Short mmCIF file of C-alpha atoms in Angstrom, two decimals:
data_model
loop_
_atom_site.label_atom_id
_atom_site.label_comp_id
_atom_site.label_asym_id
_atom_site.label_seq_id
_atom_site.Cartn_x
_atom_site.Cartn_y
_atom_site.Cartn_z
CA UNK A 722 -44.50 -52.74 -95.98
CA UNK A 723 -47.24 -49.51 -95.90
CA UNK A 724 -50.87 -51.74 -96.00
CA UNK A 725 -52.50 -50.56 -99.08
CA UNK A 726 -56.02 -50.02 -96.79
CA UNK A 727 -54.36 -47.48 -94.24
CA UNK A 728 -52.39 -45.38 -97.44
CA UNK A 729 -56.15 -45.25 -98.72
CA UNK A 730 -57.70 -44.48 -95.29
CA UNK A 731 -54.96 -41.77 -95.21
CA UNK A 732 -55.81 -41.07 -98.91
CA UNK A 733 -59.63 -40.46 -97.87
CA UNK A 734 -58.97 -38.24 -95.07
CA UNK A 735 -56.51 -35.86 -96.94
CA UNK A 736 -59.37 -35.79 -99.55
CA UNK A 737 -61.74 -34.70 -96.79
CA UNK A 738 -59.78 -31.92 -95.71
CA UNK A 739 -59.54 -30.78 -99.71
CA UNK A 740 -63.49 -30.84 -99.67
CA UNK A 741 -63.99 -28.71 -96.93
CA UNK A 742 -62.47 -26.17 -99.12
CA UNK A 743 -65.45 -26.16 -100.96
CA UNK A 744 -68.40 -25.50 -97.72
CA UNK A 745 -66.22 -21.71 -97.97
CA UNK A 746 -68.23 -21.18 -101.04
CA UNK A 747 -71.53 -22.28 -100.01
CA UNK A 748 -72.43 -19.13 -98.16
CA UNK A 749 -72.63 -17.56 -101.30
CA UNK A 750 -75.11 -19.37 -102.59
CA UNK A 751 -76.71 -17.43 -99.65
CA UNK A 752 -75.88 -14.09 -99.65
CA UNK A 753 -73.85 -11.63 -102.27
CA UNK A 754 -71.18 -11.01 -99.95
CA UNK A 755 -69.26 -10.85 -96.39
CA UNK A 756 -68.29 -7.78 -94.46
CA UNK A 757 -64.59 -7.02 -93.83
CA UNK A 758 -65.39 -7.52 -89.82
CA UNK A 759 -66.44 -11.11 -90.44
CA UNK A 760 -63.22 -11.86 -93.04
CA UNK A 761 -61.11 -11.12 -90.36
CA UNK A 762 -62.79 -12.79 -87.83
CA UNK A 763 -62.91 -16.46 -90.24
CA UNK A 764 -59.12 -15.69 -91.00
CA UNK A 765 -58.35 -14.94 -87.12
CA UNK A 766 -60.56 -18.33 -86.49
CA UNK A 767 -58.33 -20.18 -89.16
CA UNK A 768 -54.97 -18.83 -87.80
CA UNK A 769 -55.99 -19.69 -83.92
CA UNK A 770 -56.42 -23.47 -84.82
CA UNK A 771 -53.51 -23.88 -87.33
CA UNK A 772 -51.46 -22.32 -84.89
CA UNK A 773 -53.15 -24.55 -81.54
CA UNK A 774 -52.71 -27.64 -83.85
CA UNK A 775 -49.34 -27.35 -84.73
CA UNK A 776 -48.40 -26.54 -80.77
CA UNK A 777 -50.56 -29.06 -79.22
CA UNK A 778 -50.18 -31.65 -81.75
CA UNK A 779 -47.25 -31.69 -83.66
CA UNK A 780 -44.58 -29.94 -81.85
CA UNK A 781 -45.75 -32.02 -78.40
CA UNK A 782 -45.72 -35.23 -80.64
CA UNK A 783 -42.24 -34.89 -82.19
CA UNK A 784 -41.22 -34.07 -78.77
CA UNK A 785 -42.38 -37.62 -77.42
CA UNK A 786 -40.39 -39.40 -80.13
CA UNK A 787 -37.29 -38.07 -79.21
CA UNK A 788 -35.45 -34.90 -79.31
CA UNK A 789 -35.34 -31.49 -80.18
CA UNK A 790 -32.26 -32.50 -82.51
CA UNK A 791 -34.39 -33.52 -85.53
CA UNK A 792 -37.09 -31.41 -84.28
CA UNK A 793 -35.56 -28.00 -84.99
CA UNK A 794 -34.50 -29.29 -88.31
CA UNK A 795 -37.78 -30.23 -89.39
CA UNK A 796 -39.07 -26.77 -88.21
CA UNK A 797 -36.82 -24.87 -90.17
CA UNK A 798 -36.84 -27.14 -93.45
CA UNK A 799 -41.05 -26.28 -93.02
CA UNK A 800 -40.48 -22.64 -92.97
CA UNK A 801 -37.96 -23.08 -95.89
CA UNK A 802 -40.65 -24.69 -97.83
CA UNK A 803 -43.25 -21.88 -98.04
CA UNK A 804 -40.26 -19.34 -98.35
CA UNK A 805 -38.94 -21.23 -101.43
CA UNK A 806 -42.39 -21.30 -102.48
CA UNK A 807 -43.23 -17.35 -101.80
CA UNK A 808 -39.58 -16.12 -103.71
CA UNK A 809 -40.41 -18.86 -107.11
CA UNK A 810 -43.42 -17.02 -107.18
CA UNK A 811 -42.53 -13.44 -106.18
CA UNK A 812 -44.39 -10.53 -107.89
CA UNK A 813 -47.80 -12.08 -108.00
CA UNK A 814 -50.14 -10.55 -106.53
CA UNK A 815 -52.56 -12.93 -104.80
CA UNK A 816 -54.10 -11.22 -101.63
CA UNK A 817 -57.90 -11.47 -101.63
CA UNK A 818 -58.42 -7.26 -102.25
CA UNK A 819 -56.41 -7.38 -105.73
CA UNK A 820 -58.55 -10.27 -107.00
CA UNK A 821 -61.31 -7.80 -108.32
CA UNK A 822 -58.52 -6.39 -110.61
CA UNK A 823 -57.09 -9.53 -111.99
CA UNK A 824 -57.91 -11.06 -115.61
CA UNK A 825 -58.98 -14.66 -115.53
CA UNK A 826 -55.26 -15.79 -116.14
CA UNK A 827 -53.87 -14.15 -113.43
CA UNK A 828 -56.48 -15.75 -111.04
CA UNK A 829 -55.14 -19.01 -112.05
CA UNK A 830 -52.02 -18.09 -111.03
CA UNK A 831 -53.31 -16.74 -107.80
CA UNK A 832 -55.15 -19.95 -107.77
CA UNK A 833 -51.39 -22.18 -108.33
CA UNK A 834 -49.91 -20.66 -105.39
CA UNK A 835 -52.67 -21.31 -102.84
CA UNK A 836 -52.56 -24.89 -104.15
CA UNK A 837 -48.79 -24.95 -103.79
CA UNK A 838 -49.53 -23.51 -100.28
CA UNK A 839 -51.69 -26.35 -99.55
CA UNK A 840 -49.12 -29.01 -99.72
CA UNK A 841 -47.99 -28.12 -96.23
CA UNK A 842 -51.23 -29.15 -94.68
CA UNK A 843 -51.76 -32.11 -96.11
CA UNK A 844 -48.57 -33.09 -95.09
CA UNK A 845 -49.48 -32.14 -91.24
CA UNK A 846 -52.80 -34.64 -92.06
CA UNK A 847 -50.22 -37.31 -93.15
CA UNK A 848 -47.92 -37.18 -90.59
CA UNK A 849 -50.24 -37.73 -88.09
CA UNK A 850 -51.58 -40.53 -88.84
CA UNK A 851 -47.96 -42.77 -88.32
CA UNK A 852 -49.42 -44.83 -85.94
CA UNK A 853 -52.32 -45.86 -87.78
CA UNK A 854 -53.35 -49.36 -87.05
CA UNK A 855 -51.26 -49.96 -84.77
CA UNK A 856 -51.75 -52.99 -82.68
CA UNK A 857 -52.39 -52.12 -78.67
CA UNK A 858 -52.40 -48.89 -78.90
CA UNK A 859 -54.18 -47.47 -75.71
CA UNK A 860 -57.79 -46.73 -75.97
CA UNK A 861 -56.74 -43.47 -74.58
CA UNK A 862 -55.10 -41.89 -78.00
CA UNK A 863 -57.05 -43.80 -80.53
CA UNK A 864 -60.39 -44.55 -81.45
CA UNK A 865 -61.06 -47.66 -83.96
CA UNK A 866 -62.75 -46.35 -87.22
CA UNK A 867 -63.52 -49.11 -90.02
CA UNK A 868 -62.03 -51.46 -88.03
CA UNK A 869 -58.72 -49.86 -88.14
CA UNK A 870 -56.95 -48.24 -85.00
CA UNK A 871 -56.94 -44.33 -85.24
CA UNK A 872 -54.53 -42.21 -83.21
CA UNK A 873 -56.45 -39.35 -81.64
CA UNK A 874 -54.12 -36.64 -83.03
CA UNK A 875 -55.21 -37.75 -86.70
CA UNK A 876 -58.82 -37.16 -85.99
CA UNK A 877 -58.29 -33.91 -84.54
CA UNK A 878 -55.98 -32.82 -87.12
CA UNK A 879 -57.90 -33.76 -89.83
CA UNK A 880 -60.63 -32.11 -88.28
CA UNK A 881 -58.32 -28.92 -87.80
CA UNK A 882 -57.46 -28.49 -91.59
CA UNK A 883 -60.88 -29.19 -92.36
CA UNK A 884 -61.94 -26.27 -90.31
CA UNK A 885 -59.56 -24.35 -91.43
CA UNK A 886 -59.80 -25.40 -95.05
CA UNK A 887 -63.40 -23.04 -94.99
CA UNK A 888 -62.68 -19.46 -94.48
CA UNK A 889 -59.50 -20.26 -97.20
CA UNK A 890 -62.46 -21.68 -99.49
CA UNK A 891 -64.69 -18.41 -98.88
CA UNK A 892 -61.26 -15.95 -99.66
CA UNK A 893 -61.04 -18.09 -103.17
CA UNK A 894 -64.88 -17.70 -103.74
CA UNK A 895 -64.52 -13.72 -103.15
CA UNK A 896 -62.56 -12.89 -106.38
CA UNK A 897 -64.83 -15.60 -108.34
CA UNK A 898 -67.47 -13.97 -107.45
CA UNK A 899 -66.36 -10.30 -108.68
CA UNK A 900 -65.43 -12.43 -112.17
CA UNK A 901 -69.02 -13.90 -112.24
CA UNK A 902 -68.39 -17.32 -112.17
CA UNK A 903 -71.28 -19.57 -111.01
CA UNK A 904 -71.88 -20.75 -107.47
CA UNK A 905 -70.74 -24.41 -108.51
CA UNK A 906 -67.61 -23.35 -110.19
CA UNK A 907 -66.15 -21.48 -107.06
CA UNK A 908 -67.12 -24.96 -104.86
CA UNK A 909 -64.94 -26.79 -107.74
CA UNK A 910 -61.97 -24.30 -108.19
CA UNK A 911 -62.01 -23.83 -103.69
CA UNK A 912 -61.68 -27.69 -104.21
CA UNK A 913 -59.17 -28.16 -106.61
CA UNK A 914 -57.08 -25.39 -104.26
CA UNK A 915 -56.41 -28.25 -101.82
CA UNK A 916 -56.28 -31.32 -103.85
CA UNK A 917 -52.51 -31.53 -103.15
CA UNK A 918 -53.79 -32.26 -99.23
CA UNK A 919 -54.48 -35.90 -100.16
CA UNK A 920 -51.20 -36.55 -101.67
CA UNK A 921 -49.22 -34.58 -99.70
CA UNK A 922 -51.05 -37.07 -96.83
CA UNK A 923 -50.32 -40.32 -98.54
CA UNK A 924 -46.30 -39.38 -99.22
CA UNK A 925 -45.38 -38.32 -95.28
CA UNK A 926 -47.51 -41.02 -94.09
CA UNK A 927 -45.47 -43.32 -96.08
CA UNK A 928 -42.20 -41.72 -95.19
CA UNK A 929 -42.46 -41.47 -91.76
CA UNK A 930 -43.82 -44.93 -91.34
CA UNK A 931 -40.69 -45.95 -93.31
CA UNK A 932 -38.67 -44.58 -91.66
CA UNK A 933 -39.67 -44.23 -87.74
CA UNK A 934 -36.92 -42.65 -86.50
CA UNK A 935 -37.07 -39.27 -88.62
CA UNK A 936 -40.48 -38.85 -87.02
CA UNK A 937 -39.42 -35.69 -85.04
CA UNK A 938 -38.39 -34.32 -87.94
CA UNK A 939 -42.03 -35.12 -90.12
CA UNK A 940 -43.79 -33.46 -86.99
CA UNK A 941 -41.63 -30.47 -86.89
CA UNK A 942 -41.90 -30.02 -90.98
CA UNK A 943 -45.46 -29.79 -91.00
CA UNK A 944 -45.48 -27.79 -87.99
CA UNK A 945 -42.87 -24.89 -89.28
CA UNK A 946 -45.01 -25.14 -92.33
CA UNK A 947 -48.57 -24.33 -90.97
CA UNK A 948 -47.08 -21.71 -88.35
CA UNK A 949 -44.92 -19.56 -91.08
CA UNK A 950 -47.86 -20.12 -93.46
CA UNK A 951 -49.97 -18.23 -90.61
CA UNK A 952 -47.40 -15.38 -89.93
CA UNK A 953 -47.07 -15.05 -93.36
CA UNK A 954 -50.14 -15.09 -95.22
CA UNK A 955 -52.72 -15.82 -93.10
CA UNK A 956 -52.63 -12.78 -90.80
CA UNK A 957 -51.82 -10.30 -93.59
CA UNK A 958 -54.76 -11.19 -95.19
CA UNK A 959 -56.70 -10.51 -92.29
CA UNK A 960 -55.21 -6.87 -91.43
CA UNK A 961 -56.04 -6.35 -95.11
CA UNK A 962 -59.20 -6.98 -94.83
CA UNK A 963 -59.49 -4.79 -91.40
CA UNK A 964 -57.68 -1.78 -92.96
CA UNK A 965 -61.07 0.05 -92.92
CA UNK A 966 -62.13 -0.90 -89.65
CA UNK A 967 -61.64 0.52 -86.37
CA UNK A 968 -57.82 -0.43 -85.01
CA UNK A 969 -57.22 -1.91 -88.32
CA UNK A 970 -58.91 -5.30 -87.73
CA UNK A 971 -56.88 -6.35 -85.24
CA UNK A 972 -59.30 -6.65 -82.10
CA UNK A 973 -61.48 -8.79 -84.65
CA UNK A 974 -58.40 -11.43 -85.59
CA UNK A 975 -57.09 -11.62 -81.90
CA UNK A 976 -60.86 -12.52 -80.87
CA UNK A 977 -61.08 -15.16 -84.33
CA UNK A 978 -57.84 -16.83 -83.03
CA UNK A 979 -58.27 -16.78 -79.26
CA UNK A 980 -61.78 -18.63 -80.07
CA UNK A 981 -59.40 -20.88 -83.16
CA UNK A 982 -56.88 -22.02 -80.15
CA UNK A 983 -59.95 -22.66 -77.59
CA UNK A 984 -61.38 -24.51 -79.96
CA UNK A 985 -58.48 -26.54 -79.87
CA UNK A 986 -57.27 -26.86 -76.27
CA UNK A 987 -58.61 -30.78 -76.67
CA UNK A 988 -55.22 -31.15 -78.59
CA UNK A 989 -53.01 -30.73 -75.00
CA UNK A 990 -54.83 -33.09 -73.57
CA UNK A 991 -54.55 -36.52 -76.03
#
């Protein structure tokens, strides 16, 4: 049996990673609005360390289980995932420019799919955390938090999404802005974005602690997940963003995610 106390330790870190959504907002509390250099930048930044976590973490972790053979799988059932979810929801348009233009129903719709698209992470979150509390594990790849055994790969990819979770919080602020909405509402609706991070957590940290020996495949999931998510939304919505700037943004979101995967070189070496 799952110990009730690591499902909620699992719980409270998924829920972290949701609230971090909300810091994207804050800088408007600040100032009115960011330049299109520094979206792309914050989305290059995101992409680097989604990107570095999956390859550092995941991938290298599934590896160490066991094979490729249920590695590949998981992968591809990932990419599936945001696929299935980008055709059920074809012909809405949710990139950050055509906010301005959208009536307040619309934006919740725009506001449904990045929640759907926030599943994936918090099953990455989840997933990593399969050895939690486990007895003997070396002092090496775990750190003891609460008195419970933490591998190192769940604090750094909690960490990771967290990061992450703030330049997606400050593209759902932009269009809530335009509609007027008040400072505290866009740190609430940024939240409520990634509120399926928690329970996506809590189910693949139940499954794969279940059920061991599909762990290459949990890895590989929420690795084919986060990776298509950044081919396929993430980076668009930078080169949006850059379409007015010199080379189209693209010197700014290679810069954002060579610092994102520096930023996360620690991953290689737990």
């Amino acid at each position: 049996m799952v110990a009730v106390e690591n499902v909620a330790f699992v719980f409270v870190a998924g829920l972290l990673t949701a609230l971090a959504t909300g810091l994207g907002a804050i800088p408007f509390f600040l100032v009115e609005e960011f330049s299109d250099r520094w979206n792309v930048v914050l989305w290059g930044l995101a992409s680097g360390i989604m990107v570095a976590a999956s390859l550092f973490g995941l991938v290298r972790e599934g590896l160490a289980y066991g094979s490729p053979i249920l590695l590949v799988p998981g992968l591809l059932a990932g990419v599936a995932l945001v696929e299935v979810a980008d055709r059920v929801l074809d012909g809405v348009e949710h990139g950050p420019k055509q906010f301005e233009q959208a009536d307040f129903k619309k934006l919740l719709l725009i506001l449904g799919i990045l929640t759907v698209h926030s599943f994936p992470e918090g099953v990455a979150v989840g997933v990593s955390f399969a050895e939690l509390g486990l007895e003997g594990a070396s002092p090496a790849n775990a750190v003891v938090i609460a008195g419970i055994t933490v591998p190192l790969l769940a604090v750094f990819m909690t960490v990771a999404i967290s990061i992450h979770n703030v330049p997606e919080g400050t593209a759902i602020a932009i269009p809530l802005r335009s509609l007027g909405v008040s400072e505290w509402r866009m740190v609430w609706w940024a939240v409520f974005s990634s509120l399926p991070q928690p329970l996506g957590a809590v189910i693949a940290y139940y499954f794969v602690t279940l059920a061991k020996e599909f762990l290459p495949f949990g890895f590989g999931f929420a690795a084919g997940a986060m990776v298509y998510l950044v081919a396929t939304e993430f980076v668009p919505e930078a080169l949006e963003y850059g379409t007015g700037l010199a080379g189209g943004g693209k010197r700014e979101l290679v810069a954002g995610g060579a610092v994102g995967v520096l930023a996360m070189v620690p991953l290689a070496f737990v």
